[in-house]
mmCIF file with all atom_site columns, C-alpha atoms in Angstrom:
data_model
loop_
_atom_site.group_PDB
_atom_site.id
_atom_site.type_symbol
_atom_site.label_atom_id
_atom_site.label_alt_id
_atom_site.label_comp_id
_atom_site.label_asym_id
_atom_site.label_entity_id
_atom_site.label_seq_id
_atom_site.pdbx_PDB_ins_code
_atom_site.Cartn_x
_atom_site.Cartn_y
_atom_site.Cartn_z
_atom_site.occupancy
_atom_site.B_iso_or_equiv
_atom_site.pdbx_formal_charge
_atom_site.auth_seq_id
_atom_site.auth_comp_id
_atom_site.auth_asym_id
_atom_site.auth_atom_id
_atom_site.pdbx_PDB_model_num
ATOM 1   C CA . MET A 1 1   ? 0.074  -0.159 -0.068  1.00 67.00 ? 1   MET A CA 1
ATOM 2   C CA . LEU A 1 2   ? 2.774  2.534  1.075   1.00 63.00 ? 2   LEU A CA 1
ATOM 3   C CA . THR A 1 3   ? 4.527  1.817  -2.524  1.00 71.00 ? 3   THR A CA 1
ATOM 4   C CA . VAL A 1 4   ? 1.139  2.747  -4.520  1.00 63.00 ? 4   VAL A CA 1
ATOM 5   C CA . LEU A 1 5   ? 1.056  5.969  -2.218  1.00 61.00 ? 5   LEU A CA 1
ATOM 6   C CA . ALA A 1 6   ? 4.595  6.786  -3.055  1.00 63.00 ? 6   ALA A CA 1
ATOM 7   C CA . SER A 1 7   ? 4.089  6.161  -6.505  1.00 65.00 ? 7   SER A CA 1
ATOM 8   C CA . PHE A 1 8   ? 0.863  8.696  -6.629  1.00 58.00 ? 8   PHE A CA 1
ATOM 9   C CA . ALA A 1 9   ? 2.976  10.976 -5.127  1.00 63.00 ? 9   ALA A CA 1
ATOM 10  C CA . GLN A 1 10  ? 6.153  11.041 -7.166  1.00 66.00 ? 10  GLN A CA 1
ATOM 11  C CA . GLU A 1 11  ? 3.471  11.095 -10.562 1.00 65.00 ? 11  GLU A CA 1
ATOM 12  C CA . GLU A 1 12  ? 1.913  14.245 -8.847  1.00 64.00 ? 12  GLU A CA 1
ATOM 13  C CA . SER A 1 13  ? 5.303  16.091 -8.260  1.00 58.00 ? 13  SER A CA 1
ATOM 14  C CA . ARG A 1 14  ? 6.447  15.311 -11.871 1.00 57.00 ? 14  ARG A CA 1
ATOM 15  C CA . SER A 1 15  ? 2.765  16.640 -13.069 1.00 59.00 ? 15  SER A CA 1
ATOM 16  C CA . ILE A 1 16  ? 3.215  19.989 -10.888 1.00 58.00 ? 16  ILE A CA 1
ATOM 17  C CA . SER A 1 17  ? 6.961  20.019 -12.349 1.00 51.00 ? 17  SER A CA 1
ATOM 18  C CA . GLU A 1 18  ? 5.923  19.746 -15.930 1.00 55.00 ? 18  GLU A CA 1
ATOM 19  C CA . ASN A 1 19  ? 2.986  22.479 -15.216 1.00 52.00 ? 19  ASN A CA 1
ATOM 20  C CA . ASN A 1 20  ? 5.508  25.254 -14.244 1.00 51.00 ? 20  ASN A CA 1
ATOM 21  C CA . LYS A 1 21  ? 7.713  24.288 -17.295 1.00 50.00 ? 21  LYS A CA 1
ATOM 22  C CA . TRP A 1 22  ? 4.880  24.975 -19.245 1.00 47.00 ? 22  TRP A CA 1
ATOM 23  C CA . SER A 1 23  ? 4.188  28.209 -17.577 1.00 51.00 ? 23  SER A CA 1
ATOM 24  C CA . ILE A 1 24  ? 7.665  29.569 -17.981 1.00 49.00 ? 24  ILE A CA 1
ATOM 25  C CA . GLN A 1 25  ? 7.962  28.582 -21.202 1.00 51.00 ? 25  GLN A CA 1
ATOM 26  C CA . LYS A 1 26  ? 5.044  30.458 -22.342 1.00 53.00 ? 26  LYS A CA 1
ATOM 27  C CA . LYS A 1 27  ? 6.029  33.712 -20.005 1.00 53.00 ? 27  LYS A CA 1
ATOM 28  C CA . PHE A 1 28  ? 9.490  33.347 -22.245 1.00 52.00 ? 28  PHE A CA 1
ATOM 29  C CA . GLN A 1 29  ? 7.313  32.961 -25.467 1.00 52.00 ? 29  GLN A CA 1
ATOM 30  C CA . ARG A 1 30  ? 5.599  36.654 -24.566 1.00 56.00 ? 30  ARG A CA 1
ATOM 31  C CA . GLY A 1 31  ? 8.966  38.006 -24.010 1.00 52.00 ? 31  GLY A CA 1
ATOM 32  C CA . GLU A 1 32  ? 8.251  38.095 -20.001 1.00 56.00 ? 32  GLU A CA 1
ATOM 33  C CA . ALA A 1 33  ? 11.485 37.810 -18.218 1.00 57.00 ? 33  ALA A CA 1
ATOM 34  C CA . MET A 1 34  ? 12.209 36.084 -14.803 1.00 54.00 ? 34  MET A CA 1
ATOM 35  C CA . ILE A 1 35  ? 15.279 37.914 -13.611 1.00 65.00 ? 35  ILE A CA 1
ATOM 36  C CA . THR A 1 36  ? 16.509 37.810 -10.150 1.00 58.00 ? 36  THR A CA 1
ATOM 37  C CA . THR A 1 37  ? 18.320 41.110 -9.257  1.00 55.00 ? 37  THR A CA 1
ATOM 38  C CA . GLU A 1 38  ? 19.793 40.133 -6.066  1.00 67.00 ? 38  GLU A CA 1
ATOM 39  C CA . ARG A 1 39  ? 22.830 38.655 -7.521  1.00 75.00 ? 39  ARG A CA 1
ATOM 40  C CA . PHE A 1 40  ? 23.099 41.047 -10.791 1.00 85.00 ? 40  PHE A CA 1
ATOM 41  C CA . MET A 1 41  ? 25.071 44.109 -10.534 1.00 95.00 ? 41  MET A CA 1
ATOM 42  C CA . GLY A 1 42  ? 23.772 47.375 -12.237 1.00 95.00 ? 42  GLY A CA 1
ATOM 43  C CA . TYR A 1 43  ? 19.675 47.073 -12.249 1.00 93.00 ? 43  TYR A CA 1
ATOM 44  C CA . ASP A 1 44  ? 16.990 46.794 -9.752  1.00 92.00 ? 44  ASP A CA 1
ATOM 45  C CA . LYS A 1 45  ? 13.136 46.232 -10.869 1.00 89.00 ? 45  LYS A CA 1
ATOM 46  C CA . ASN A 1 46  ? 10.635 48.511 -10.838 1.00 89.00 ? 46  ASN A CA 1
ATOM 47  C CA . LYS A 1 47  ? 7.004  47.965 -9.675  1.00 89.00 ? 47  LYS A CA 1
ATOM 48  C CA . ASP A 1 48  ? 6.074  46.193 -12.710 1.00 84.00 ? 48  ASP A CA 1
ATOM 49  C CA . GLY A 1 49  ? 9.075  43.882 -12.420 1.00 82.00 ? 49  GLY A CA 1
ATOM 50  C CA . ASN A 1 50  ? 11.030 45.365 -15.184 1.00 86.00 ? 50  ASN A CA 1
ATOM 51  C CA . LEU A 1 51  ? 15.021 46.375 -15.165 1.00 90.00 ? 51  LEU A CA 1
ATOM 52  C CA . VAL A 1 52  ? 16.004 49.941 -14.194 1.00 93.00 ? 52  VAL A CA 1
ATOM 53  C CA . ILE A 1 53  ? 19.494 51.091 -13.943 1.00 96.00 ? 53  ILE A CA 1
ATOM 54  C CA . ASN A 1 54  ? 20.801 51.386 -10.598 1.00 96.00 ? 54  ASN A CA 1
ATOM 55  C CA . ILE A 1 55  ? 23.070 54.560 -10.767 1.00 97.00 ? 55  ILE A CA 1
ATOM 56  C CA . GLU A 1 56  ? 25.499 53.810 -8.274  1.00 96.00 ? 56  GLU A CA 1
ATOM 57  C CA . GLU A 1 57  ? 25.873 49.807 -9.052  1.00 97.00 ? 57  GLU A CA 1
ATOM 58  C CA . ALA A 1 58  ? 25.920 51.117 -13.060 1.00 97.00 ? 58  ALA A CA 1
ATOM 59  C CA . LYS A 1 59  ? 29.265 53.384 -12.570 1.00 98.00 ? 59  LYS A CA 1
ATOM 60  C CA . ILE A 1 60  ? 31.002 49.954 -11.139 1.00 98.00 ? 60  ILE A CA 1
ATOM 61  C CA . VAL A 1 61  ? 29.655 47.895 -14.588 1.00 98.00 ? 61  VAL A CA 1
ATOM 62  C CA . ARG A 1 62  ? 30.801 51.013 -16.944 1.00 98.00 ? 62  ARG A CA 1
ATOM 63  C CA . ARG A 1 63  ? 34.109 50.834 -15.022 1.00 98.00 ? 63  ARG A CA 1
ATOM 64  C CA . ILE A 1 64  ? 34.739 47.210 -15.706 1.00 98.00 ? 64  ILE A CA 1
ATOM 65  C CA . PHE A 1 65  ? 33.890 47.680 -19.437 1.00 98.00 ? 65  PHE A CA 1
ATOM 66  C CA . GLU A 1 66  ? 36.247 50.697 -19.723 1.00 98.00 ? 66  GLU A CA 1
ATOM 67  C CA . LEU A 1 67  ? 39.217 48.998 -17.752 1.00 98.00 ? 67  LEU A CA 1
ATOM 68  C CA . TYR A 1 68  ? 38.798 46.031 -19.972 1.00 98.00 ? 68  TYR A CA 1
ATOM 69  C CA . LEU A 1 69  ? 38.729 48.238 -22.995 1.00 98.00 ? 69  LEU A CA 1
ATOM 70  C CA . GLU A 1 70  ? 41.984 49.896 -21.760 1.00 98.00 ? 70  GLU A CA 1
ATOM 71  C CA . GLY A 1 71  ? 43.572 46.744 -21.900 1.00 97.00 ? 71  GLY A CA 1
ATOM 72  C CA . LYS A 1 72  ? 43.340 45.503 -18.379 1.00 97.00 ? 72  LYS A CA 1
ATOM 73  C CA . GLY A 1 73  ? 42.610 41.967 -18.134 1.00 97.00 ? 73  GLY A CA 1
ATOM 74  C CA . SER A 1 74  ? 39.907 40.270 -15.633 1.00 97.00 ? 74  SER A CA 1
ATOM 75  C CA . PHE A 1 75  ? 42.248 39.340 -12.893 1.00 98.00 ? 75  PHE A CA 1
ATOM 76  C CA . THR A 1 76  ? 43.758 42.738 -12.845 1.00 98.00 ? 76  THR A CA 1
ATOM 77  C CA . ILE A 1 77  ? 40.198 44.473 -12.741 1.00 98.00 ? 77  ILE A CA 1
ATOM 78  C CA . ALA A 1 78  ? 39.341 42.603 -9.834  1.00 98.00 ? 78  ALA A CA 1
ATOM 79  C CA . LYS A 1 79  ? 42.405 43.215 -7.764  1.00 98.00 ? 79  LYS A CA 1
ATOM 80  C CA . ILE A 1 80  ? 41.814 46.806 -8.656  1.00 98.00 ? 80  ILE A CA 1
ATOM 81  C CA . LEU A 1 81  ? 38.329 46.604 -7.450  1.00 98.00 ? 81  LEU A CA 1
ATOM 82  C CA . ASN A 1 82  ? 39.190 44.760 -4.135  1.00 98.00 ? 82  ASN A CA 1
ATOM 83  C CA . SER A 1 83  ? 41.877 47.241 -3.258  1.00 98.00 ? 83  SER A CA 1
ATOM 84  C CA . GLU A 1 84  ? 39.737 50.082 -3.600  1.00 97.00 ? 84  GLU A CA 1
ATOM 85  C CA . GLY A 1 85  ? 37.176 48.350 -1.300  1.00 97.00 ? 85  GLY A CA 1
ATOM 86  C CA . ILE A 1 86  ? 34.584 47.985 -3.692  1.00 97.00 ? 86  ILE A CA 1
ATOM 87  C CA . PRO A 1 87  ? 32.497 44.955 -2.922  1.00 95.00 ? 87  PRO A CA 1
ATOM 88  C CA . THR A 1 88  ? 30.727 42.865 -5.336  1.00 95.00 ? 88  THR A CA 1
ATOM 89  C CA . ILE A 1 89  ? 26.774 42.534 -5.477  1.00 93.00 ? 89  ILE A CA 1
ATOM 90  C CA . THR A 1 90  ? 26.938 39.933 -2.912  1.00 92.00 ? 90  THR A CA 1
ATOM 91  C CA . GLY A 1 91  ? 29.365 42.163 -0.575  1.00 93.00 ? 91  GLY A CA 1
ATOM 92  C CA . LYS A 1 92  ? 32.478 39.724 -1.085  1.00 94.00 ? 92  LYS A CA 1
ATOM 93  C CA . MET A 1 93  ? 35.493 39.971 -2.923  1.00 97.00 ? 93  MET A CA 1
ATOM 94  C CA . TRP A 1 94  ? 36.229 40.235 -6.725  1.00 97.00 ? 94  TRP A CA 1
ATOM 95  C CA . GLN A 1 95  ? 37.238 37.266 -8.467  1.00 97.00 ? 95  GLN A CA 1
ATOM 96  C CA . ASP A 1 96  ? 38.626 37.032 -12.147 1.00 96.00 ? 96  ASP A CA 1
ATOM 97  C CA . SER A 1 97  ? 35.388 34.938 -13.069 1.00 96.00 ? 97  SER A CA 1
ATOM 98  C CA . THR A 1 98  ? 33.106 37.442 -11.987 1.00 96.00 ? 98  THR A CA 1
ATOM 99  C CA . ILE A 1 99  ? 34.456 40.186 -14.148 1.00 97.00 ? 99  ILE A CA 1
ATOM 100 C CA . THR A 1 100 ? 34.732 37.509 -17.015 1.00 97.00 ? 100 THR A CA 1
ATOM 101 C CA . GLY A 1 101 ? 30.926 36.687 -16.294 1.00 95.00 ? 101 GLY A CA 1
ATOM 102 C CA . MET A 1 102 ? 29.874 40.268 -16.175 1.00 97.00 ? 102 MET A CA 1
ATOM 103 C CA . LEU A 1 103 ? 31.700 41.141 -19.432 1.00 98.00 ? 103 LEU A CA 1
ATOM 104 C CA . VAL A 1 104 ? 30.177 38.346 -21.623 1.00 95.00 ? 104 VAL A CA 1
ATOM 105 C CA . ASN A 1 105 ? 26.533 39.541 -20.039 1.00 94.00 ? 105 ASN A CA 1
ATOM 106 C CA . GLU A 1 106 ? 24.323 40.899 -22.475 1.00 94.00 ? 106 GLU A CA 1
ATOM 107 C CA . LYS A 1 107 ? 21.850 42.129 -20.585 1.00 94.00 ? 107 LYS A CA 1
ATOM 108 C CA . TYR A 1 108 ? 24.606 45.147 -19.840 1.00 97.00 ? 108 TYR A CA 1
ATOM 109 C CA . LYS A 1 109 ? 23.618 46.056 -23.513 1.00 97.00 ? 109 LYS A CA 1
ATOM 110 C CA . GLY A 1 110 ? 20.064 46.209 -23.058 1.00 95.00 ? 110 GLY A CA 1
ATOM 111 C CA . ASP A 1 111 ? 19.082 42.624 -24.638 1.00 93.00 ? 111 ASP A CA 1
ATOM 112 C CA . LEU A 1 112 ? 17.951 39.757 -22.718 1.00 88.00 ? 112 LEU A CA 1
ATOM 113 C CA . TRP A 1 113 ? 18.336 36.159 -23.460 1.00 82.00 ? 113 TRP A CA 1
ATOM 114 C CA . LEU A 1 114 ? 16.090 33.685 -22.012 1.00 78.00 ? 114 LEU A CA 1
ATOM 115 C CA . LYS A 1 115 ? 16.610 29.906 -21.189 1.00 66.00 ? 115 LYS A CA 1
ATOM 116 C CA . LYS A 1 116 ? 20.773 30.843 -21.384 1.00 67.00 ? 116 LYS A CA 1
ATOM 117 C CA . TYR A 1 117 ? 20.845 27.934 -19.082 1.00 67.00 ? 117 TYR A CA 1
ATOM 118 C CA . TYR A 1 118 ? 18.421 25.512 -17.917 1.00 65.00 ? 118 TYR A CA 1
ATOM 119 C CA . THR A 1 119 ? 18.399 22.396 -15.643 1.00 72.00 ? 119 THR A CA 1
ATOM 120 C CA . PRO A 1 120 ? 18.203 18.893 -17.513 1.00 74.00 ? 120 PRO A CA 1
ATOM 121 C CA . GLU A 1 121 ? 15.761 16.343 -16.242 1.00 74.00 ? 121 GLU A CA 1
ATOM 122 C CA . ASN A 1 122 ? 18.403 14.244 -14.916 1.00 71.00 ? 122 ASN A CA 1
ATOM 123 C CA . MET A 1 123 ? 20.396 16.658 -12.864 1.00 69.00 ? 123 MET A CA 1
ATOM 124 C CA . LYS A 1 124 ? 18.379 18.384 -10.246 1.00 72.00 ? 124 LYS A CA 1
ATOM 125 C CA . ASN A 1 125 ? 19.335 21.678 -8.784  1.00 74.00 ? 125 ASN A CA 1
ATOM 126 C CA . ARG A 1 126 ? 21.976 22.149 -11.580 1.00 78.00 ? 126 ARG A CA 1
ATOM 127 C CA . THR A 1 127 ? 21.821 24.043 -14.509 1.00 75.00 ? 127 THR A CA 1
ATOM 128 C CA . VAL A 1 128 ? 23.979 23.867 -17.730 1.00 68.00 ? 128 VAL A CA 1
ATOM 129 C CA . LYS A 1 129 ? 24.763 26.012 -20.659 1.00 75.00 ? 129 LYS A CA 1
ATOM 130 C CA . ASN A 1 130 ? 21.722 25.848 -23.229 1.00 68.00 ? 130 ASN A CA 1
ATOM 131 C CA . ASN A 1 131 ? 23.286 25.053 -26.425 1.00 75.00 ? 131 ASN A CA 1
ATOM 132 C CA . GLY A 1 132 ? 20.255 24.283 -28.321 1.00 66.00 ? 132 GLY A CA 1
ATOM 133 C CA . ALA A 1 133 ? 18.985 21.488 -26.058 1.00 66.00 ? 133 ALA A CA 1
ATOM 134 C CA . VAL A 1 134 ? 15.634 23.732 -25.052 1.00 70.00 ? 134 VAL A CA 1
ATOM 135 C CA . ASP A 1 135 ? 14.261 26.699 -26.672 1.00 76.00 ? 135 ASP A CA 1
ATOM 136 C CA . SER A 1 136 ? 15.739 29.832 -25.838 1.00 75.00 ? 136 SER A CA 1
ATOM 137 C CA . TYR A 1 137 ? 14.467 33.308 -26.460 1.00 78.00 ? 137 TYR A CA 1
ATOM 138 C CA . TYR A 1 138 ? 16.851 36.519 -27.271 1.00 82.00 ? 138 TYR A CA 1
ATOM 139 C CA . ILE A 1 139 ? 15.288 39.574 -26.887 1.00 86.00 ? 139 ILE A CA 1
ATOM 140 C CA . LYS A 1 140 ? 16.863 42.900 -28.031 1.00 92.00 ? 140 LYS A CA 1
ATOM 141 C CA . ASP A 1 141 ? 16.307 46.401 -26.456 1.00 92.00 ? 141 ASP A CA 1
ATOM 142 C CA . ASN A 1 142 ? 14.586 44.717 -23.463 1.00 89.00 ? 142 ASN A CA 1
ATOM 143 C CA . HIS A 1 143 ? 15.629 47.615 -21.158 1.00 92.00 ? 143 HIS A CA 1
ATOM 144 C CA . GLU A 1 144 ? 17.932 50.635 -20.926 1.00 95.00 ? 144 GLU A CA 1
ATOM 145 C CA . ALA A 1 145 ? 21.519 49.605 -21.682 1.00 97.00 ? 145 ALA A CA 1
ATOM 146 C CA . ILE A 1 146 ? 24.367 50.348 -19.265 1.00 98.00 ? 146 ILE A CA 1
ATOM 147 C CA . VAL A 1 147 ? 27.127 50.093 -21.598 1.00 98.00 ? 147 VAL A CA 1
ATOM 148 C CA . THR A 1 148 ? 26.966 50.477 -25.603 1.00 97.00 ? 148 THR A CA 1
ATOM 149 C CA . GLU A 1 149 ? 26.233 47.789 -28.198 1.00 96.00 ? 149 GLU A CA 1
ATOM 150 C CA . VAL A 1 150 ? 29.571 49.190 -29.713 1.00 97.00 ? 150 VAL A CA 1
ATOM 151 C CA . GLU A 1 151 ? 31.576 48.664 -26.578 1.00 98.00 ? 151 GLU A CA 1
ATOM 152 C CA . TRP A 1 152 ? 29.861 45.478 -25.575 1.00 97.00 ? 152 TRP A CA 1
ATOM 153 C CA . ASP A 1 153 ? 30.365 43.932 -29.014 1.00 97.00 ? 153 ASP A CA 1
ATOM 154 C CA . ARG A 1 154 ? 34.194 45.550 -28.709 1.00 98.00 ? 154 ARG A CA 1
ATOM 155 C CA . VAL A 1 155 ? 34.809 43.686 -25.501 1.00 98.00 ? 155 VAL A CA 1
ATOM 156 C CA . GLN A 1 156 ? 33.472 40.262 -27.235 1.00 97.00 ? 156 GLN A CA 1
ATOM 157 C CA . GLU A 1 157 ? 35.811 40.679 -29.787 1.00 97.00 ? 157 GLU A CA 1
ATOM 158 C CA . ILE A 1 158 ? 39.004 41.311 -27.541 1.00 96.00 ? 158 ILE A CA 1
ATOM 159 C CA . MET A 1 159 ? 37.866 38.201 -25.340 1.00 94.00 ? 159 MET A CA 1
ATOM 160 C CA . GLU A 1 160 ? 38.033 36.017 -28.309 1.00 90.00 ? 160 GLU A CA 1
#
């Protein structure tokens, strides 16, 4: 009897998960973003849930892009910010991987890539980069940019 009840519970859990995935997919198809700004420097959300520039944080983001365009690498930029006592969005020390992640983030040029990462069925609580395994959606000019598209593109060229 316990096995039967466990089986029902497992199927219910799977059904809820599928419904949630379907709901999120429909939001993405309509261009509705689901972004957390708690770990995303440079932006806040307004009352409608849209991204708006956080002026103080945006200064740091712009500086990171400027330093990189001046020829400084991610490690050096992290070292500069740490030496000046500028904390990350989570209040921690800067790492070169944090800088690199910011430099390749399309949100800073005003675009939005939905489903850039996804959680595979067999890997609970772990995301992987989406290389076409599931549908993704790219929205140009979704919100106000912190850096120009020209600056962002130039950074991408240098990084290659």
